[in-house]
């Protein structure tokens, strides 16, 4: 993994930028100017699009629910932070 860590981190960074851009487009389309609304929208987008896909993947790979919780919880934090930044950034 040490030799492949650079491309993995680079790919992860690009994927995060795409997620942030997509979330920005959605929040802009919803005219999210209130922090509470931005957080709620980010949470529901995460719940409907990220958590469900990761849950399905966890079921088919027979992944432990603890690992699913860690991976999905990390994504939740990312989406909430992105939602805060994008809502407050004017």
mmCIF file of C-alpha atoms in Angstrom, residues 14-85:
data_model
loop_
_atom_site.group_PDB
_atom_site.id
_atom_site.type_symbol
_atom_site.label_atom_id
_atom_site.label_comp_id
_atom_site.label_asym_id
_atom_site.label_seq_id
_atom_site.Cartn_x
_atom_site.Cartn_y
_atom_site.Cartn_z
ATOM 1 C CA UNK A 14 -10.367 14.351 -6.712
ATOM 2 C CA UNK A 15 -13.439 12.356 -5.643
ATOM 3 C CA UNK A 16 -13.929 14.740 -2.692
ATOM 4 C CA UNK A 17 -13.719 17.748 -5.007
ATOM 5 C CA UNK A 18 -16.359 16.218 -7.277
ATOM 6 C CA UNK A 19 -18.604 15.542 -4.265
ATOM 7 C CA UNK A 20 -18.159 19.112 -3.009
ATOM 8 C CA UNK A 21 -18.890 20.552 -6.447
ATOM 9 C CA UNK A 22 -22.021 18.435 -6.811
ATOM 10 C CA UNK A 23 -23.191 19.373 -3.326
ATOM 11 C CA UNK A 24 -22.554 23.040 -4.160
ATOM 12 C CA UNK A 25 -24.718 22.770 -7.267
ATOM 13 C CA UNK A 26 -27.536 21.158 -5.293
ATOM 14 C CA UNK A 27 -27.352 23.679 -2.442
ATOM 15 C CA UNK A 28 -27.258 26.541 -4.939
ATOM 16 C CA UNK A 29 -30.281 25.125 -6.749
ATOM 17 C CA UNK A 30 -32.113 24.870 -3.424
ATOM 18 C CA UNK A 31 -31.027 28.431 -2.579
ATOM 19 C CA UNK A 32 -29.544 27.269 0.736
ATOM 20 C CA UNK A 33 -28.562 30.444 2.560
ATOM 21 C CA UNK A 34 -29.415 29.353 6.100
ATOM 22 C CA UNK A 35 -26.912 27.179 8.004
ATOM 23 C CA UNK A 36 -29.643 24.907 9.385
ATOM 24 C CA UNK A 37 -31.078 24.338 5.918
ATOM 25 C CA UNK A 38 -27.605 23.672 4.495
ATOM 26 C CA UNK A 39 -26.885 21.100 7.204
ATOM 27 C CA UNK A 40 -30.249 19.390 6.783
ATOM 28 C CA UNK A 41 -29.911 19.271 3.004
ATOM 29 C CA UNK A 42 -26.362 17.897 3.280
ATOM 30 C CA UNK A 43 -27.512 15.265 5.759
ATOM 31 C CA UNK A 44 -30.390 14.130 3.563
ATOM 32 C CA UNK A 45 -28.210 14.053 0.452
ATOM 33 C CA UNK A 46 -25.693 11.915 2.384
ATOM 34 C CA UNK A 47 -28.463 9.664 3.705
ATOM 35 C CA UNK A 48 -30.156 9.155 0.365
ATOM 36 C CA UNK A 49 -27.132 8.907 -1.904
ATOM 37 C CA UNK A 50 -24.059 7.917 0.107
ATOM 38 C CA UNK A 51 -25.276 5.850 3.046
ATOM 39 C CA UNK A 52 -27.623 3.739 0.955
ATOM 40 C CA UNK A 53 -24.961 2.908 -1.643
ATOM 41 C CA UNK A 54 -22.397 2.076 1.038
ATOM 42 C CA UNK A 55 -24.953 -0.034 2.908
ATOM 43 C CA UNK A 56 -25.739 -2.038 -0.210
ATOM 44 C CA UNK A 57 -22.023 -2.556 -0.809
ATOM 45 C CA UNK A 58 -21.530 -3.637 2.796
ATOM 46 C CA UNK A 59 -24.327 -6.183 2.495
ATOM 47 C CA UNK A 60 -22.941 -7.784 -0.647
ATOM 48 C CA UNK A 61 -19.334 -7.851 0.600
ATOM 49 C CA UNK A 62 -20.466 -9.124 4.011
ATOM 50 C CA UNK A 63 -18.693 -6.196 5.644
ATOM 51 C CA UNK A 64 -19.087 -5.778 9.392
ATOM 52 C CA UNK A 65 -21.590 -3.155 10.457
ATOM 53 C CA UNK A 66 -18.895 -1.610 12.655
ATOM 54 C CA UNK A 67 -16.689 -0.974 9.605
ATOM 55 C CA UNK A 68 -19.741 0.254 7.690
ATOM 56 C CA UNK A 69 -20.452 2.686 10.538
ATOM 57 C CA UNK A 70 -16.899 3.998 10.518
ATOM 58 C CA UNK A 71 -16.769 4.468 6.748
ATOM 59 C CA UNK A 72 -20.235 5.968 6.500
ATOM 60 C CA UNK A 73 -19.761 8.144 9.584
ATOM 61 C CA UNK A 74 -16.616 9.596 8.041
ATOM 62 C CA UNK A 75 -18.577 10.453 4.904
ATOM 63 C CA UNK A 76 -21.343 12.029 7.007
ATOM 64 C CA UNK A 77 -18.839 14.321 8.710
ATOM 65 C CA UNK A 78 -17.378 15.272 5.312
ATOM 66 C CA UNK A 79 -20.792 16.119 3.863
ATOM 67 C CA UNK A 80 -21.794 18.162 6.914
ATOM 68 C CA UNK A 81 -18.525 20.133 6.855
ATOM 69 C CA UNK A 82 -18.897 20.710 3.116
ATOM 70 C CA UNK A 83 -22.491 21.823 3.707
ATOM 71 C CA UNK A 84 -21.406 24.328 6.352
ATOM 72 C CA UNK A 85 -18.619 25.729 4.183
#
